[in-house]
Amino acid sequence: MIEELSHEQILRYSRHLLMPEVGLQGQIKLKNSSALVIGTGGLGSPVALYLAAAGIGRIGLVDYDIVDSSNLQRQVIHGTATVGKLKVESARERLQDLNPDIQVDIYNEPYTSENALRIAKDYDILIDGTDNFPTRYLTNDVAVFLGKPNIYGSIFRFDGQVSVFYAKEGPCYRCLFPEPPPPGLVPSCAEGGVFGVLPGTIGTLQATEALKVLLGIGEPLIGKLLLYNALDVTFDFVKLKKNPNCRVCGPNADIKELIDYEEFCGVPGHHADDTSAGANWDITPQELQERLALAPNLLLLDVREPHELEIAAIQGAKNIPLGEVAQRMSELDSAEEMIVFCKRGSRSARAIEILSSAGFKKMKNLKGGINAWAEEVDKSLPVY
Amino acid sequence: MSESPSLDFPFAYFLSFVVKRKEKTESMTILRIPTPLRTYTSGKSEVAVSGIKISEALTDLTTQFPAIKPHIFNEGNELRPFVNLFVGENNIKDLQGVDTPIKDGEKIMLIPSIAGG
């Protein structure tokens, strides 16, 4: 049933109605459309806010996380008052305040191969606001299998990418990235950091593309990839073509159903930052404290970047940033035992892999990194 | 190892002439390095490389910055599948791969897989 607009809605959307590209018919179209926002983090925040403000009739939000104060530097849909709440509930509250006319459906669960098709099938477009490779490949494949546009956005530090992957009319995400990078090559935002306003820029571009696709106006970013660098203020466009060998949308596609994306990417999709080097390598903060009491000269190898040492440091630790471990391992003695640590445990796990393949055996990975050490042992240190 | 020219402002304008002049004789091309790989190029966002086709430009890059090599090439010296190289607006996979010629003034961009959100 096509819904009309009430007088209140005509006033609310009057700036849209004034433009011939949207107009009354366009606004009714938006009211009758739906969008699934996967992830309510840095990208999902501006996307959901602008889609709600624009009057998309039904918005779905998928997230399983809880609002943390370290989110607020960029995740503007949440607030100090909702720290500790479910992200989907915090986001829904904000959206309903912004626009009580719309319906907000929430899915407080990880987006996985088991539930993704069921969740996504009733939405017109899917918006990729995820923060890890497994969920990005899953989001792509779901969009291809359901024949829906995937409004893609991705960020790292000062770099952002935007595209509309729509296999019916152009390439999909896998056409460009047939395989994920090896685990550990690209740090997550939790490890590598992100300029807080960057997801605002990229998420707003995603919202723009979503609205254009739903309205059927302008030139959507189908078959094009936008690359933005905030430091250099560069916007570059490159052309993307359908890959004839694409395993999900090519003529000889061999992936016909959702797969195990964590296995495909070699990394966990959820709580990806809590990676460890494997139970055999782990040492807990308490165990390390006990070891240090007996052996105060135990070598501690800090593989974080030098500027992170200003935030928090363990006295006496030797600093070799992860990127330099391979070149500087001659500074280390493989006969001497060492405890490797970083912020949360994933870079140190990678360092252990590198050192282990070079023959180092006597190593332990501080589980949870210096943050866990700060929480459990040395409370004078901040958690970041 | 030869020191490649930095394109940091305010020398960029001056160097653009140097690079242009070099293009005529040595085919110097600018190769843009994405943030995740800048750890391996001493933080440089752009590297001037020489070569008349992509393979030569990449050889020059990995000669200047050997640490980047394993991130671009696999053990068999083939481009890794997750590495996307664009010359101008086009993916070299849609052209002639590493044999794609580089035209005067065209930039090469390494486009990374990033996943943050």
mmCIF file of N, CA, C and O in Angstrom, chain A residues 2 16 21-37 47-48 50-60 102 122-127 147-151 164 166 169 205-222:
data_model
loop_
_atom_site.group_PDB
_atom_site.id
_atom_site.type_symbol
_atom_site.label_atom_id
_atom_site.label_comp_id
_atom_site.label_asym_id
_atom_site.label_seq_id
_atom_site.Cartn_x
_atom_site.Cartn_y
_atom_site.Cartn_z
ATOM 1 N N ILE A 2 0.616 2.154 -0.900
ATOM 2 C CA ILE A 2 1.399 3.397 -0.952
ATOM 3 C C ILE A 2 0.853 4.353 0.098
ATOM 4 O O ILE A 2 -0.339 4.697 0.109
ATOM 5 N N HIS A 16 12.992 18.949 1.278
ATOM 6 C CA HIS A 16 13.074 17.916 0.235
ATOM 7 C C HIS A 16 12.021 18.156 -0.841
ATOM 8 O O HIS A 16 12.276 18.019 -2.026
ATOM 9 N N GLU A 21 14.051 17.005 -7.730
ATOM 10 C CA GLU A 21 14.656 15.661 -7.760
ATOM 11 C C GLU A 21 14.060 14.744 -6.684
ATOM 12 O O GLU A 21 14.132 13.529 -6.788
ATOM 13 N N VAL A 22 13.532 15.354 -5.626
ATOM 14 C CA VAL A 22 12.868 14.548 -4.589
ATOM 15 C C VAL A 22 11.356 14.791 -4.730
ATOM 16 O O VAL A 22 10.633 13.934 -5.209
ATOM 17 N N GLY A 23 10.905 15.964 -4.299
ATOM 18 C CA GLY A 23 9.484 16.298 -4.457
ATOM 19 C C GLY A 23 8.583 15.392 -3.630
ATOM 20 O O GLY A 23 9.053 14.529 -2.865
ATOM 21 N N LEU A 24 7.306 15.579 -3.775
ATOM 22 C CA LEU A 24 6.333 14.792 -3.007
ATOM 23 C C LEU A 24 6.437 13.308 -3.323
ATOM 24 O O LEU A 24 6.460 12.461 -2.423
ATOM 25 N N GLN A 25 6.547 12.996 -4.628
ATOM 26 C CA GLN A 25 6.607 11.572 -4.999
ATOM 27 C C GLN A 25 7.859 10.908 -4.457
ATOM 28 O O GLN A 25 7.825 9.757 -3.993
ATOM 29 N N GLY A 26 8.989 11.641 -4.516
ATOM 30 C CA GLY A 26 10.244 11.094 -3.993
ATOM 31 C C GLY A 26 10.159 10.859 -2.499
ATOM 32 O O GLY A 26 10.616 9.838 -1.979
ATOM 33 N N GLN A 27 9.559 11.818 -1.783
ATOM 34 C CA GLN A 27 9.456 11.678 -0.333
ATOM 35 C C GLN A 27 8.560 10.488 0.032
ATOM 36 O O GLN A 27 8.846 9.756 0.985
ATOM 37 N N ILE A 28 7.503 10.294 -0.744
ATOM 38 C CA ILE A 28 6.629 9.124 -0.499
ATOM 39 C C ILE A 28 7.416 7.835 -0.767
ATOM 40 O O ILE A 28 7.311 6.847 -0.034
ATOM 41 N N LYS A 29 8.250 7.891 -1.808
ATOM 42 C CA LYS A 29 9.100 6.735 -2.120
ATOM 43 C C LYS A 29 9.997 6.385 -0.926
ATOM 44 O O LYS A 29 10.124 5.237 -0.533
ATOM 45 N N LEU A 30 10.625 7.438 -0.344
ATOM 46 C CA LEU A 30 11.501 7.212 0.811
ATOM 47 C C LEU A 30 10.700 6.636 1.984
ATOM 48 O O LEU A 30 11.161 5.734 2.676
ATOM 49 N N LYS A 31 9.508 7.161 2.180
ATOM 50 C CA LYS A 31 8.665 6.683 3.284
ATOM 51 C C LYS A 31 8.330 5.195 3.123
ATOM 52 O O LYS A 31 8.181 4.463 4.095
ATOM 53 N N ASN A 32 8.225 4.780 1.880
ATOM 54 C CA ASN A 32 7.887 3.378 1.617
ATOM 55 C C ASN A 32 9.121 2.495 1.418
ATOM 56 O O ASN A 32 8.995 1.362 0.996
ATOM 57 N N SER A 33 10.292 3.039 1.682
ATOM 58 C CA SER A 33 11.478 2.195 1.502
ATOM 59 C C SER A 33 12.083 1.790 2.836
ATOM 60 O O SER A 33 11.711 2.303 3.896
ATOM 61 N N SER A 34 13.010 0.849 2.720
ATOM 62 C CA SER A 34 13.635 0.314 3.929
ATOM 63 C C SER A 34 15.124 0.113 3.694
ATOM 64 O O SER A 34 15.556 -0.150 2.572
ATOM 65 N N ALA A 35 15.884 0.247 4.762
ATOM 66 C CA ALA A 35 17.340 0.082 4.661
ATOM 67 C C ALA A 35 17.847 -0.656 5.891
ATOM 68 O O ALA A 35 17.400 -0.383 7.016
ATOM 69 N N LEU A 36 18.758 -1.586 5.659
ATOM 70 C CA LEU A 36 19.377 -2.306 6.771
ATOM 71 C C LEU A 36 20.785 -1.756 6.985
ATOM 72 O O LEU A 36 21.618 -1.798 6.076
ATOM 73 N N VAL A 37 21.027 -1.227 8.159
ATOM 74 C CA VAL A 37 22.347 -0.684 8.496
ATOM 75 C C VAL A 37 23.074 -1.730 9.339
ATOM 76 O O VAL A 37 22.655 -2.029 10.463
ATOM 77 N N VAL A 47 25.143 7.262 8.963
ATOM 78 C CA VAL A 47 24.237 6.663 7.982
ATOM 79 C C VAL A 47 22.826 6.611 8.554
ATOM 80 O O VAL A 47 21.867 7.114 7.949
ATOM 81 N N ALA A 48 22.697 6.018 9.741
ATOM 82 C CA ALA A 48 21.368 5.845 10.326
ATOM 83 C C ALA A 48 20.726 7.194 10.645
ATOM 84 O O ALA A 48 19.529 7.395 10.398
ATOM 85 N N TYR A 50 21.179 10.151 9.179
ATOM 86 C CA TYR A 50 20.706 10.866 7.980
ATOM 87 C C TYR A 50 19.563 10.131 7.276
ATOM 88 O O TYR A 50 18.679 10.772 6.718
ATOM 89 N N LEU A 51 19.593 8.810 7.313
ATOM 90 C CA LEU A 51 18.472 8.093 6.688
ATOM 91 C C LEU A 51 17.190 8.323 7.485
ATOM 92 O O LEU A 51 16.102 8.476 6.914
ATOM 93 N N ALA A 52 17.321 8.352 8.804
ATOM 94 C CA ALA A 52 16.144 8.607 9.644
ATOM 95 C C ALA A 52 15.630 10.026 9.393
ATOM 96 O O ALA A 52 14.430 10.247 9.217
ATOM 97 N N ALA A 53 16.562 10.976 9.379
ATOM 98 C CA ALA A 53 16.160 12.369 9.151
ATOM 99 C C ALA A 53 15.498 12.532 7.788
ATOM 100 O O ALA A 53 14.547 13.294 7.635
ATOM 101 N N ALA A 54 15.987 11.764 6.799
ATOM 102 C CA ALA A 54 15.451 11.879 5.439
ATOM 103 C C ALA A 54 14.084 11.217 5.301
ATOM 104 O O ALA A 54 13.415 11.383 4.285
ATOM 105 N N GLY A 55 13.690 10.441 6.304
ATOM 106 C CA GLY A 55 12.356 9.858 6.272
ATOM 107 C C GLY A 55 12.246 8.489 5.623
ATOM 108 O O GLY A 55 11.186 8.124 5.107
ATOM 109 N N ILE A 56 13.348 7.700 5.665
ATOM 110 C CA ILE A 56 13.252 6.306 5.219
ATOM 111 C C ILE A 56 12.262 5.609 6.161
ATOM 112 O O ILE A 56 12.431 5.651 7.384
ATOM 113 N N GLY A 57 11.249 4.989 5.611
ATOM 114 C CA GLY A 57 10.145 4.480 6.438
ATOM 115 C C GLY A 57 10.545 3.434 7.462
ATOM 116 O O GLY A 57 9.996 3.388 8.569
ATOM 117 N N ARG A 58 11.491 2.562 7.080
ATOM 118 C CA ARG A 58 11.860 1.483 8.015
ATOM 119 C C ARG A 58 13.371 1.292 7.960
ATOM 120 O O ARG A 58 13.944 1.084 6.888
ATOM 121 N N ILE A 59 13.995 1.387 9.122
ATOM 122 C CA ILE A 59 15.448 1.224 9.221
ATOM 123 C C ILE A 59 15.728 0.047 10.152
ATOM 124 O O ILE A 59 15.190 -0.012 11.267
ATOM 125 N N GLY A 60 16.558 -0.887 9.675
ATOM 126 C CA GLY A 60 16.979 -2.004 10.517
ATOM 127 C C GLY A 60 18.392 -1.734 11.014
ATOM 128 O O GLY A 60 19.231 -1.220 10.272
ATOM 129 N N ILE A 102 9.286 7.155 11.779
ATOM 130 C CA ILE A 102 9.845 5.968 11.113
ATOM 131 C C ILE A 102 9.823 4.764 12.045
ATOM 132 O O ILE A 102 9.729 4.892 13.269
ATOM 133 N N ASP A 122 14.102 -8.629 3.892
ATOM 134 C CA ASP A 122 12.972 -7.708 3.791
ATOM 135 C C ASP A 122 13.364 -6.239 3.658
ATOM 136 O O ASP A 122 12.531 -5.357 3.861
ATOM 137 N N TYR A 123 14.622 -5.976 3.360
ATOM 138 C CA TYR A 123 15.057 -4.573 3.195
ATOM 139 C C TYR A 123 15.407 -4.294 1.733
ATOM 140 O O TYR A 123 15.865 -5.182 1.015
ATOM 141 N N ASP A 124 15.193 -3.048 1.329
ATOM 142 C CA ASP A 124 15.474 -2.672 -0.068
ATOM 143 C C ASP A 124 16.972 -2.554 -0.337
ATOM 144 O O ASP A 124 17.434 -2.895 -1.420
ATOM 145 N N ILE A 125 17.693 -1.992 0.618
ATOM 146 C CA ILE A 125 19.142 -1.847 0.431
ATOM 147 C C ILE A 125 19.868 -2.243 1.709
ATOM 148 O O ILE A 125 19.300 -2.166 2.804
ATOM 149 N N LEU A 126 21.126 -2.661 1.527
ATOM 150 C CA LEU A 126 21.960 -3.040 2.665
ATOM 151 C C LEU A 126 23.104 -2.036 2.751
ATOM 152 O O LEU A 126 23.674 -1.654 1.726
ATOM 153 N N ILE A 127 23.428 -1.619 3.951
ATOM 154 C CA ILE A 127 24.502 -0.640 4.123
ATOM 155 C C ILE A 127 25.585 -1.247 4.999
ATOM 156 O O ILE A 127 25.327 -1.665 6.132
ATOM 157 N N GLY A 147 20.112 -10.062 -4.462
ATOM 158 C CA GLY A 147 19.936 -9.103 -5.558
ATOM 159 C C GLY A 147 19.700 -7.683 -5.084
ATOM 160 O O GLY A 147 18.943 -6.927 -5.699
ATOM 161 N N LYS A 148 20.346 -7.310 -3.967
ATOM 162 C CA LYS A 148 20.142 -5.969 -3.412
ATOM 163 C C LYS A 148 21.428 -5.148 -3.501
ATOM 164 O O LYS A 148 22.519 -5.700 -3.477
ATOM 165 N N PRO A 149 21.304 -3.821 -3.587
ATOM 166 C CA PRO A 149 22.514 -2.986 -3.575
ATOM 167 C C PRO A 149 23.177 -3.001 -2.197
ATOM 168 O O PRO A 149 22.490 -3.008 -1.180
ATOM 169 N N ASN A 150 24.515 -3.015 -2.222
ATOM 170 C CA ASN A 150 25.313 -2.972 -0.995
ATOM 171 C C ASN A 150 26.052 -1.635 -0.997
ATOM 172 O O ASN A 150 26.938 -1.407 -1.808
ATOM 173 N N ILE A 151 25.631 -0.748 -0.106
ATOM 174 C CA ILE A 151 26.260 0.577 -0.049
ATOM 175 C C ILE A 151 27.482 0.442 0.856
ATOM 176 O O ILE A 151 27.360 0.327 2.077
ATOM 177 N N VAL A 164 29.101 1.664 -4.496
ATOM 178 C CA VAL A 164 27.823 0.953 -4.470
ATOM 179 C C VAL A 164 28.049 -0.350 -5.230
ATOM 180 O O VAL A 164 28.282 -0.337 -6.437
ATOM 181 N N TYR A 166 26.575 -3.472 -6.642
ATOM 182 C CA TYR A 166 25.237 -3.941 -7.021
ATOM 183 C C TYR A 166 25.435 -4.895 -8.199
ATOM 184 O O TYR A 166 25.567 -4.457 -9.347
ATOM 185 N N GLU A 169 23.866 -4.679 -11.662
ATOM 186 C CA GLU A 169 24.222 -3.604 -12.595
ATOM 187 C C GLU A 169 25.717 -3.325 -12.694
ATOM 188 O O GLU A 169 26.145 -2.493 -13.483
ATOM 189 N N LEU A 205 28.606 10.058 2.978
ATOM 190 C CA LEU A 205 28.606 9.720 1.543
ATOM 191 C C LEU A 205 27.804 8.437 1.296
ATOM 192 O O LEU A 205 27.076 8.332 0.307
ATOM 193 N N GLN A 206 27.921 7.479 2.206
ATOM 194 C CA GLN A 206 27.118 6.252 2.063
ATOM 195 C C GLN A 206 25.624 6.575 2.142
ATOM 196 O O GLN A 206 24.830 6.057 1.350
ATOM 197 N N ALA A 207 25.258 7.425 3.095
ATOM 198 C CA ALA A 207 23.842 7.805 3.222
ATOM 199 C C ALA A 207 23.367 8.507 1.951
ATOM 200 O O ALA A 207 22.247 8.271 1.459
ATOM 201 N N THR A 208 24.227 9.354 1.390
ATOM 202 C CA THR A 208 23.887 10.060 0.143
ATOM 203 C C THR A 208 23.619 9.056 -0.977
ATOM 204 O O THR A 208 22.620 9.162 -1.702
ATOM 205 N N GLU A 209 24.529 8.083 -1.110
ATOM 206 C CA GLU A 209 24.363 7.078 -2.167
ATOM 207 C C GLU A 209 23.097 6.255 -1.936
ATOM 208 O O GLU A 209 22.372 5.928 -2.878
ATOM 209 N N ALA A 210 22.839 5.912 -0.668
ATOM 210 C CA ALA A 210 21.642 5.120 -0.354
ATOM 211 C C ALA A 210 20.385 5.871 -0.781
ATOM 212 O O ALA A 210 19.487 5.311 -1.419
ATOM 213 N N LEU A 211 20.318 7.151 -0.447
ATOM 214 C CA LEU A 211 19.132 7.943 -0.791
ATOM 215 C C LEU A 211 18.991 8.081 -2.304
ATOM 216 O O LEU A 211 17.885 7.977 -2.850
ATOM 217 N N LYS A 212 20.118 8.282 -3.002
ATOM 218 C CA LYS A 212 20.063 8.388 -4.471
ATOM 219 C C LYS A 212 19.545 7.095 -5.099
ATOM 220 O O LYS A 212 18.720 7.119 -6.019
ATOM 221 N N VAL A 213 20.050 5.968 -4.573
ATOM 222 C CA VAL A 213 19.609 4.675 -5.129
ATOM 223 C C VAL A 213 18.110 4.484 -4.879
ATOM 224 O O VAL A 213 17.357 4.090 -5.778
ATOM 225 N N LEU A 214 17.668 4.804 -3.665
ATOM 226 C CA LEU A 214 16.249 4.606 -3.338
ATOM 227 C C LEU A 214 15.357 5.547 -4.153
ATOM 228 O O LEU A 214 14.252 5.185 -4.549
ATOM 229 N N LEU A 215 15.854 6.752 -4.401
ATOM 230 C CA LEU A 215 15.070 7.728 -5.173
ATOM 231 C C LEU A 215 15.214 7.511 -6.671
ATOM 232 O O LEU A 215 14.402 8.019 -7.456
ATOM 233 N N GLY A 216 16.276 6.802 -7.062
ATOM 234 C CA GLY A 216 16.534 6.629 -8.490
ATOM 235 C C GLY A 216 16.992 7.910 -9.155
ATOM 236 O O GLY A 216 16.623 8.198 -10.298
ATOM 237 N N ILE A 217 17.796 8.707 -8.437
ATOM 238 C CA ILE A 217 18.272 9.969 -9.024
ATOM 239 C C ILE A 217 19.795 9.980 -9.121
ATOM 240 O O ILE A 217 20.481 9.245 -8.406
ATOM 241 N N GLY A 218 20.298 10.817 -10.009
ATOM 242 C CA GLY A 218 21.734 11.049 -10.112
ATOM 243 C C GLY A 218 22.500 9.843 -10.614
ATOM 244 O O GLY A 218 21.940 8.902 -11.195
ATOM 245 N N GLU A 219 23.801 9.902 -10.396
ATOM 246 C CA GLU A 219 24.700 8.838 -10.846
ATOM 247 C C GLU A 219 25.216 8.098 -9.621
ATOM 248 O O GLU A 219 26.137 8.572 -8.958
ATOM 249 N N PRO A 220 24.652 6.967 -9.289
ATOM 250 C CA PRO A 220 25.174 6.265 -8.114
ATOM 251 C C PRO A 220 26.588 5.735 -8.379
ATOM 252 O O PRO A 220 26.995 5.581 -9.532
ATOM 253 N N LEU A 221 27.315 5.472 -7.311
ATOM 254 C CA LEU A 221 28.711 5.006 -7.431
ATOM 255 C C LEU A 221 28.773 3.520 -7.801
ATOM 256 O O LEU A 221 29.507 2.764 -7.173
ATOM 257 N N ILE A 222 28.013 3.138 -8.797
ATOM 258 C CA ILE A 222 28.073 1.748 -9.275
ATOM 259 C C ILE A 222 29.199 1.683 -10.297
ATOM 260 O O ILE A 222 29.259 2.506 -11.210
#
